Short mmCIF file of C-alpha atoms in Angstrom, two decimals:
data_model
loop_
_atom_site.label_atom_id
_atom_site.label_comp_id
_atom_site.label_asym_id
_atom_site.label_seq_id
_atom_site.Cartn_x
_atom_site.Cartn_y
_atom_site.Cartn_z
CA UNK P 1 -31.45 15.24 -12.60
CA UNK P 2 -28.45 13.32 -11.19
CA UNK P 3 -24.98 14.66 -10.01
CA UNK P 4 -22.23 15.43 -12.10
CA UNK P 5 -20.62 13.04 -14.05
CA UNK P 6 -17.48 13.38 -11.79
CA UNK P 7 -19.33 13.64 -8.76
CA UNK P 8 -21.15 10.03 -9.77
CA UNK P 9 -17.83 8.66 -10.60
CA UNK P 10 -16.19 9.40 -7.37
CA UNK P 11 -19.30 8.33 -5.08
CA UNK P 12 -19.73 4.79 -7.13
CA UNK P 13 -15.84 4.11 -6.72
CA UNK P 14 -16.10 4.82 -2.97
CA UNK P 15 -19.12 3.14 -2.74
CA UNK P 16 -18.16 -0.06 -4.14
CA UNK P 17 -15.34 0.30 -1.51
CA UNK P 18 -17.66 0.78 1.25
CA UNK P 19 -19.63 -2.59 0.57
CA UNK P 20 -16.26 -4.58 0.41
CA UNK P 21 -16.23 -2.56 4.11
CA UNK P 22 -19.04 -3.91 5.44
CA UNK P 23 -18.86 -7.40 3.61
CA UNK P 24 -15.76 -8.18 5.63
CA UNK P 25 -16.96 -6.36 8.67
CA UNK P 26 -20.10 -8.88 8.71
CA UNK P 27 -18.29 -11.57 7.96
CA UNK P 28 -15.92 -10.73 11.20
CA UNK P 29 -18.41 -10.64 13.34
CA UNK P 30 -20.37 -13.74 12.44
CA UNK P 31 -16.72 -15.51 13.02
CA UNK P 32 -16.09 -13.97 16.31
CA UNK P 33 -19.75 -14.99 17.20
CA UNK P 34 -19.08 -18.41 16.55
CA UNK P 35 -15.66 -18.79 17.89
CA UNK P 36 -15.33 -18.58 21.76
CA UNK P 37 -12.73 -16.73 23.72
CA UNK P 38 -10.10 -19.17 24.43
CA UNK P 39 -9.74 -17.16 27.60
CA UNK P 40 -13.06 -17.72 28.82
CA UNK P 41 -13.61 -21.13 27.17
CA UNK P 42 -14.06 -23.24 30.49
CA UNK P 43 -16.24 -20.10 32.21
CA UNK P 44 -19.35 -21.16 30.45
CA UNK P 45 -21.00 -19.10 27.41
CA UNK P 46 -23.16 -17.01 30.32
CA UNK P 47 -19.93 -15.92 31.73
CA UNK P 48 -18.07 -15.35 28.21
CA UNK P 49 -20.78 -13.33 26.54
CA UNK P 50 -20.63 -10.49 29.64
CA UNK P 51 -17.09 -10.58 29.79
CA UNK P 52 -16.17 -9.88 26.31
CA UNK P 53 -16.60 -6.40 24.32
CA UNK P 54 -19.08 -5.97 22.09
CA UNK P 55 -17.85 -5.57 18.85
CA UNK P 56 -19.43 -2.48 17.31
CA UNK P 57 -22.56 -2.89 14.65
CA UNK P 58 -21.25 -0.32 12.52
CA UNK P 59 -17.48 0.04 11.09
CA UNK P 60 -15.61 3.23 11.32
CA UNK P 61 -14.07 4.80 8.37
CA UNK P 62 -11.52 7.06 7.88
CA UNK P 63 -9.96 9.29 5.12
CA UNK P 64 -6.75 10.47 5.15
CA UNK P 65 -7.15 14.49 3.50
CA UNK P 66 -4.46 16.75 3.13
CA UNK P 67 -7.00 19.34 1.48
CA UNK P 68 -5.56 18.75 -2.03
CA UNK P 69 -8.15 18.09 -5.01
CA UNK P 70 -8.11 13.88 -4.66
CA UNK P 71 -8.73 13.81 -1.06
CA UNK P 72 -11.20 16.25 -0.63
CA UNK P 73 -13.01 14.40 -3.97
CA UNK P 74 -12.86 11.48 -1.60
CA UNK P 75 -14.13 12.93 1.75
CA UNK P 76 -17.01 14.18 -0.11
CA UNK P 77 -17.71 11.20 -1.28
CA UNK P 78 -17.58 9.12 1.71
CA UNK P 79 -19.30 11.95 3.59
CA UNK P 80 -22.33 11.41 1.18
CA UNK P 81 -22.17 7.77 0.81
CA UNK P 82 -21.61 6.62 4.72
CA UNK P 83 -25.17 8.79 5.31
CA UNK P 84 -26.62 6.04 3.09
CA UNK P 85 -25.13 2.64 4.22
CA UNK P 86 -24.00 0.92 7.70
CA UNK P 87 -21.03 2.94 7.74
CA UNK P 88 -19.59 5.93 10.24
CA UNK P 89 -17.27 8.36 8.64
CA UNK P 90 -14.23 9.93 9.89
CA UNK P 91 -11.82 12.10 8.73
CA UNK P 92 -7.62 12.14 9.29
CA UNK P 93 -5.21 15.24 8.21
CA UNK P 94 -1.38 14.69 8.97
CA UNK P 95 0.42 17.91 9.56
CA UNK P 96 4.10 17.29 7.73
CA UNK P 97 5.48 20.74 9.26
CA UNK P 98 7.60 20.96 6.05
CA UNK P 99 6.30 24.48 5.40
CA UNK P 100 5.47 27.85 6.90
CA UNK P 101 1.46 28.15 7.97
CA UNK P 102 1.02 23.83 7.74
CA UNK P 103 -0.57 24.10 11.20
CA UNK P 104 -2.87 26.32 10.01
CA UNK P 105 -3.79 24.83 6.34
CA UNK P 106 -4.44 21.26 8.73
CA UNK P 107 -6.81 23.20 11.08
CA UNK P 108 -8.35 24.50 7.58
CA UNK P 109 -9.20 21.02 6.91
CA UNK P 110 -10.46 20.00 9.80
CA UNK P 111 -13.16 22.38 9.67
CA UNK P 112 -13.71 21.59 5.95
CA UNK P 113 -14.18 17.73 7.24
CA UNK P 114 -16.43 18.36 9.94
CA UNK P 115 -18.64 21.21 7.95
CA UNK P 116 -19.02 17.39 5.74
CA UNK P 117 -20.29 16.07 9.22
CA UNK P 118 -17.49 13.43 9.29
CA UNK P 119 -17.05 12.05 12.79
CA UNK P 120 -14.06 11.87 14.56
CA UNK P 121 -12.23 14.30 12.74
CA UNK P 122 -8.36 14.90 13.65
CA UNK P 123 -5.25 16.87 12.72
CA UNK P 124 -1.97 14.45 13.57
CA UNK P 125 1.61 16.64 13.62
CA UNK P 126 4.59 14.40 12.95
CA UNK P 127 8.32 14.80 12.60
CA UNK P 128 9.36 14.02 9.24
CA UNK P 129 13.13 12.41 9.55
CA UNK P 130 15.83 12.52 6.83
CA UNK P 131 15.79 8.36 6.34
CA UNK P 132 15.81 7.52 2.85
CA UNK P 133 15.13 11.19 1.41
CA UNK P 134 12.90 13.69 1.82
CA UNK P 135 9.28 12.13 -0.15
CA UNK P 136 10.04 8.60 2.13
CA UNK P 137 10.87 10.18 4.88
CA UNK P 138 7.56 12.22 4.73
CA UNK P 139 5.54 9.25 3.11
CA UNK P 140 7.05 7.10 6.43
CA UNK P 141 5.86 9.59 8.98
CA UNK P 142 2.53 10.24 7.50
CA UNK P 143 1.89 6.51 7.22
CA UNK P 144 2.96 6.10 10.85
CA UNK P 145 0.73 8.28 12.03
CA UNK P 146 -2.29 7.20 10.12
CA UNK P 147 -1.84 4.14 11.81
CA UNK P 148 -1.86 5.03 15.10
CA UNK P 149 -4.84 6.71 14.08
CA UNK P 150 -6.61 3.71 13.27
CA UNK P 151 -5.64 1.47 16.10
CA UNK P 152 -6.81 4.33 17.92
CA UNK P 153 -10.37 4.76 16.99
CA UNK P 154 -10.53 1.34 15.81
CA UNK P 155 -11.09 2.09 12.40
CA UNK P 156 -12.11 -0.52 10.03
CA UNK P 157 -10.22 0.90 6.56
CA UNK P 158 -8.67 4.48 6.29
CA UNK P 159 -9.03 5.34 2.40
CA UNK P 160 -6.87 7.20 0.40
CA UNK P 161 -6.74 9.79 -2.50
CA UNK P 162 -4.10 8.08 -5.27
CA UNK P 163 -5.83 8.19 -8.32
CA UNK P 164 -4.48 6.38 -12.03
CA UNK P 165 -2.37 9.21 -12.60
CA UNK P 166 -0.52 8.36 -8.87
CA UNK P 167 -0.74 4.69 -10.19
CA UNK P 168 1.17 5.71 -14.04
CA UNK P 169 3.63 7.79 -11.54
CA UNK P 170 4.08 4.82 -9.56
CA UNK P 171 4.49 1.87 -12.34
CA UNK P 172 7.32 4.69 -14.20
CA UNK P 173 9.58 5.01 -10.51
CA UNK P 174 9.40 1.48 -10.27
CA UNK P 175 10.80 0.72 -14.17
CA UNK P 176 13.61 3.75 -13.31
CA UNK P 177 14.83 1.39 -10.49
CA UNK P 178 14.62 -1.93 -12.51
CA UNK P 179 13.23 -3.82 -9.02
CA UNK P 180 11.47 -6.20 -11.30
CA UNK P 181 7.85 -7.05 -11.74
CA UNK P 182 6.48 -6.14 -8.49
CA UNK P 183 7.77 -3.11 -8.88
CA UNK P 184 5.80 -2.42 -11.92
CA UNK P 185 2.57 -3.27 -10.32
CA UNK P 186 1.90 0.16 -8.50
CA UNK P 187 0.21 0.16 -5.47
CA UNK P 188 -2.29 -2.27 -4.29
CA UNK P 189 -6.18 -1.52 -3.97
CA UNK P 190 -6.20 -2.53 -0.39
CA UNK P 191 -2.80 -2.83 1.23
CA UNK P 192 -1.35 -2.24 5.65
CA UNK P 193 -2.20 -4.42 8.01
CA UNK P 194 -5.26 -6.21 7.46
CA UNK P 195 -5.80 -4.16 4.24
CA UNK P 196 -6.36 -1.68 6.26
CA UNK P 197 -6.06 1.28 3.39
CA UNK P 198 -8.26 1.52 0.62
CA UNK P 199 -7.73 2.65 -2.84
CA UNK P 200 -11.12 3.86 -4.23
CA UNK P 201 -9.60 6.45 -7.50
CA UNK P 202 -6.86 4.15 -8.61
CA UNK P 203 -9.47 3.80 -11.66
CA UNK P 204 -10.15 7.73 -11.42
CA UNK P 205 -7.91 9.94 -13.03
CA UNK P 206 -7.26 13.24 -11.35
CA UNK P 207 -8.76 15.50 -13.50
CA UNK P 208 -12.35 13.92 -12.58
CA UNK P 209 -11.50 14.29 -8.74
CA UNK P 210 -10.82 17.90 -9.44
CA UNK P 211 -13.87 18.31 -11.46
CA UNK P 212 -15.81 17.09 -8.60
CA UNK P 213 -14.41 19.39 -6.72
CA UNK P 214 -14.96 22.18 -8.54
CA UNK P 215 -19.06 21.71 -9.35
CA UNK P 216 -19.58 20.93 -5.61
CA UNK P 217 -17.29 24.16 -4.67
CA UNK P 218 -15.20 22.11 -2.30
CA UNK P 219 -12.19 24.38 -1.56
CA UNK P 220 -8.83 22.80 -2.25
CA UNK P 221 -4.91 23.12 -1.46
CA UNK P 222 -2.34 22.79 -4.02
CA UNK P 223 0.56 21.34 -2.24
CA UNK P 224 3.72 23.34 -3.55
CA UNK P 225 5.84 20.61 -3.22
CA UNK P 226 3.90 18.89 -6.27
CA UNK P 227 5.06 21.27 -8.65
CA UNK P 228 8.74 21.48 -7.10
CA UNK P 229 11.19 20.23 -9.82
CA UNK P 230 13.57 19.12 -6.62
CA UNK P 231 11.15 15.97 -6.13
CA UNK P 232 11.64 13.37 -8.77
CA UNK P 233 7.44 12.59 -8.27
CA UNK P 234 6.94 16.08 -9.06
CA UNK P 235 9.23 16.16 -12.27
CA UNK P 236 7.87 12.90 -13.71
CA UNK P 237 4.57 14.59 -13.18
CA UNK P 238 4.77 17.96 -15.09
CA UNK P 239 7.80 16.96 -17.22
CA UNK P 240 8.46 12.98 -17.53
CA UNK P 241 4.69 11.92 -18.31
CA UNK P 242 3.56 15.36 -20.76
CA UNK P 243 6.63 14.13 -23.08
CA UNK P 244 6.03 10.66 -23.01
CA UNK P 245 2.07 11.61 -24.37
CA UNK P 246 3.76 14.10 -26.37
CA UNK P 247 6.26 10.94 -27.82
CA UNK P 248 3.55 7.97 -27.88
CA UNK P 249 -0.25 10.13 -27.88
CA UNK P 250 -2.78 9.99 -25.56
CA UNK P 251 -3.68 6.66 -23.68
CA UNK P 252 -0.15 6.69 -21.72
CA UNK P 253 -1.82 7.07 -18.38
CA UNK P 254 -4.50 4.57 -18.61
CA UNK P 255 -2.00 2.38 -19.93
CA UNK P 256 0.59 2.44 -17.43
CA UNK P 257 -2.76 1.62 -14.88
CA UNK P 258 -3.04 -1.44 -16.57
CA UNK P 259 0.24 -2.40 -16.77
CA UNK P 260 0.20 -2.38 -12.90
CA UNK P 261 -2.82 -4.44 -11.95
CA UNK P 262 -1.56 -7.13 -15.07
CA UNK P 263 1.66 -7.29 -13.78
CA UNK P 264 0.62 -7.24 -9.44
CA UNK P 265 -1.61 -10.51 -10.91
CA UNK P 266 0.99 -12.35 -11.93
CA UNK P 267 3.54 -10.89 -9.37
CA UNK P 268 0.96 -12.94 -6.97
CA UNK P 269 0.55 -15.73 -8.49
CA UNK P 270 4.48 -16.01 -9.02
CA UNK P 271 4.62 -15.54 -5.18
CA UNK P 272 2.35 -18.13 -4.53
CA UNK P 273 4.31 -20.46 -6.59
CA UNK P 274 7.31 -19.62 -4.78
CA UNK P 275 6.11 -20.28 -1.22
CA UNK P 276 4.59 -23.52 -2.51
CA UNK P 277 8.14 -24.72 -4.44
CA UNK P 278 10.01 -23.45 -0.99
CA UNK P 279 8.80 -26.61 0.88
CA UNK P 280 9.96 -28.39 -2.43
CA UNK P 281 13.73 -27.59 -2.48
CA UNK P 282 14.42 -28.44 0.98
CA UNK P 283 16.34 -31.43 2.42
CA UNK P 284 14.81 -33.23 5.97
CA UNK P 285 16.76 -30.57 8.13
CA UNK P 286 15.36 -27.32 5.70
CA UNK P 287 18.61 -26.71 4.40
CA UNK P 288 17.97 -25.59 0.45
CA UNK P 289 19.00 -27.84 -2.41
CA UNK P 290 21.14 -26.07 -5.31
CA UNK P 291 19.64 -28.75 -7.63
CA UNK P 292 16.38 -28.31 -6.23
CA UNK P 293 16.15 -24.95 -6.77
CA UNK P 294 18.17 -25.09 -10.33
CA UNK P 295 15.29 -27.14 -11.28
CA UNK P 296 12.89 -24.23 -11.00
CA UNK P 297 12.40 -20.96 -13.73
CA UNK P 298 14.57 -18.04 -12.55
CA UNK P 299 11.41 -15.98 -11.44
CA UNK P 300 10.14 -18.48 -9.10
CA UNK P 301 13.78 -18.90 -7.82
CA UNK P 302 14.72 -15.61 -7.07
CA UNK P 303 11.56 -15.15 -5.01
CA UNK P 304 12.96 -18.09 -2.96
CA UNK P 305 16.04 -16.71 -1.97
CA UNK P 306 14.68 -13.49 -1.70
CA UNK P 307 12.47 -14.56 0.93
CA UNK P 308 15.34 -17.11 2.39
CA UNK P 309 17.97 -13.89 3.01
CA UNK P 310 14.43 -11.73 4.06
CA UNK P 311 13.99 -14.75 6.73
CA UNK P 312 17.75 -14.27 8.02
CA UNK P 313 17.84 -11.02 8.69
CA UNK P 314 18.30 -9.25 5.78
CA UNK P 315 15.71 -6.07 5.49
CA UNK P 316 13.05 -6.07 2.84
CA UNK P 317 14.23 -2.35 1.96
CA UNK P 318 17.81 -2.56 0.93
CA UNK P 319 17.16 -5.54 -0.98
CA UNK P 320 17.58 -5.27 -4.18
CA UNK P 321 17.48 -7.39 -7.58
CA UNK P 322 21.14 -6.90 -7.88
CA UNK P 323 21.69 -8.66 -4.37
CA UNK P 324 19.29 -11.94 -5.08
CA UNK P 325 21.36 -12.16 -8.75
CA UNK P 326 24.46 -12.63 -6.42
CA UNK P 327 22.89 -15.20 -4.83
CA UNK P 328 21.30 -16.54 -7.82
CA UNK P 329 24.59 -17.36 -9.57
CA UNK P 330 25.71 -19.45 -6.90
CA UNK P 331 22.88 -21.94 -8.15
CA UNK P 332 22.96 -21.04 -11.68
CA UNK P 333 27.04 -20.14 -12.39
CA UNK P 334 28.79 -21.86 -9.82
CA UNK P 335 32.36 -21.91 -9.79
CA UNK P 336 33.82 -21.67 -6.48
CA UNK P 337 32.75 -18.26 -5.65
CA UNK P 338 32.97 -16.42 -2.16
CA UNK P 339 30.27 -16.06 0.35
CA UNK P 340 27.98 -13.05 -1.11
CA UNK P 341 27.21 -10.49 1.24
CA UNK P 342 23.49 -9.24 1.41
CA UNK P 343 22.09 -6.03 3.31
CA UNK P 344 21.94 -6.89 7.09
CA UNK P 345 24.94 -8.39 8.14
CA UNK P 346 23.45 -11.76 6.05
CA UNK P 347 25.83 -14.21 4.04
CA UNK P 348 25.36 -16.69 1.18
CA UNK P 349 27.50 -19.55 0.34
CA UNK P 350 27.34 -22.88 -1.52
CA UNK P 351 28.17 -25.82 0.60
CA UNK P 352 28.36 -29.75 -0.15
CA UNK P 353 25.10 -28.87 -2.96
CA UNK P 354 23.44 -26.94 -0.13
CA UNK P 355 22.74 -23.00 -0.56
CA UNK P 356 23.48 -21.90 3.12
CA UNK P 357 22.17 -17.95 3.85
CA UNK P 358 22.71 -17.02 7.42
CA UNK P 359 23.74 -13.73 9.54
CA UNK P 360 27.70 -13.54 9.85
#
């Protein structure tokens, strides 16, 4: 008799994720193999192969557990599934210190991840600041420390718990803030630095993680902040998403998941198009073209100058869609308008046909 339905479902959607692993892994090696150290080039391939590190035969990987339902769901399932492939498994809590005893529920995992015989196994405390509210602030400081995890043990992926209800939750915020397509496309299967985290339950709703937990008898913490109304995540959760099933009927969820990876397809291939027509609207000097880029639809446009202010100075964060319409009307609506300032000390202004965006 197999495992549980939600124990199968879990283990095949981190397995898939630990071949993609090991695909890439191989196919690292056999390039670093073939490539010589431009370093030790000219010492001879005697003197290269003892000089350089050996590249280990079998990738690290880590999950990030906070000893709710979804993460502990996953580090079962990569416990189980690294003992049957190429694969070492590790395990990563982050202490927030937002609430009394945190220390202590973080210690709790760590024995909970090494009981699973995950190897290394870690707590990381961090100091959550007050930059852009209290969930980004936290999200920031947990992601900053996951990464210095990484680099540290050299892990090839660190996978994480966000399941298709995270992904609905997601797609929702994003349409509250009207950022735009990319926006609506949740968060990405594999996304960091080298796609460094890994996404294994965006197909897996929650309830199935929690299931798992439950027939294997996997202990689990229920954050309080998940259920506190003063988090907008929280009250989209228990009160946005119940009355929008309640409105429309069941299917909202699984919807919402679709809408994301639909609309992150053709958020890339609109971003391809817009690096591409960048070299296009340029005169010999790389000063853009207002005709040029009039020439081209609004939504490969607006990418442009997006990435234009982006590439003088202006931060990717306080960006917004409002800023790039600005901008976009001194192509579109021209009529001797003023400079438009953008988000780090960045200016854009029409001159002599040109669209010049600089730091003032």
């Amino acid at each position: 008799m197999g495992p549980h339905p939600a124990v199968a479902a879990i283990r095949l959607a981190v397995r898939r994720v630990l071949h993609d692993v090991l695909t890439e892994h191989t196919r690292c090696a056999e390039h670093t193999r073939r490539t010589p150290h431009p370093e030790l080039a000219e010492a001879g391939a005697g003197r290269q192969r003892a000089a350089l590190p050996e590249r280990p035969d079998t990738p690290l990987v880590l999950v990030a557990c906070s000893g709710g339902a979804d993460s502990m769901a996953l580090a079962s399932a990569l416990a189980f599934e690294a003992r049957k492939l190429d694969v070492r498994a590790g395990g990563i809590t982050v202490d927030h210190g937002l609430q009394d005893g945190s220390d202590t529920r973080a210690a709790e995992v760590v024995d909970r991840l090494t009981d699973m015989r995950l190897d290394p196994v870690e707590s990381v405390a961090v100091r959550v600041g007050q930059e852009g509210g209290p969930e980004a602030a936290a999200r920031d400081a947990r992601y900053a420390a996951l990464d210095a995890a990484a680099e540290r043990y050299g892990a090839a992926a660190v996978l994480l718990g966000h399941t298709r209800d995270d992904q609905a939750e997601t797609v929702l915020l994003g349409l509250a803030r009207g950022s735009g397509i990319r926006s609506l496309s949740g968060m990405a299967a594999a996304s960091g630095p080298a796609g460094r985290y890994r996404r294994p339950f965006l197909q897996v709703d929650r309830q199935t993680a929690r299931k798992a937990c439950l027939v294997q008898s996997l202990p689990v913490w229920d954050d309080p902040h998940n259920i506190d109304p003063a988090y907008t995540r929280s009250r989209l959760r228990h009160e946005g998403l119940p009355a929008l099933e309640k409105a429309l009927g069941k299917g909202v969820v699984e919807a919402l998941a679709r809408t994301a990876q639909l609309s992150r397809d053709d958020a890339d291939a609109l971003d391809t198009w817009a690096a591409e027509a960048d070299l296009a609207v340029r005169d010999d000097v790389g000063r853009l073209e207002c005709a040029k880029l009039y020439a081209l639809p609004s939504a490969v446009r607006r990418r442009v100058l997006r990435r234009a202010a982006m590439e003088a100075g202006s931060p990717a964060g306080s960006l917004f869609a409002r800023h790039i319409e600005e901008v976009d009307r001194l192509i579109t609506g021209w009529r001797g308008q003023r400079a438009i300032n953008l988000p780090g000390r960045v200016e854009a202004r029409r001159q002599g046909g040109r669209l010049v965006i600089r730091q003032s």
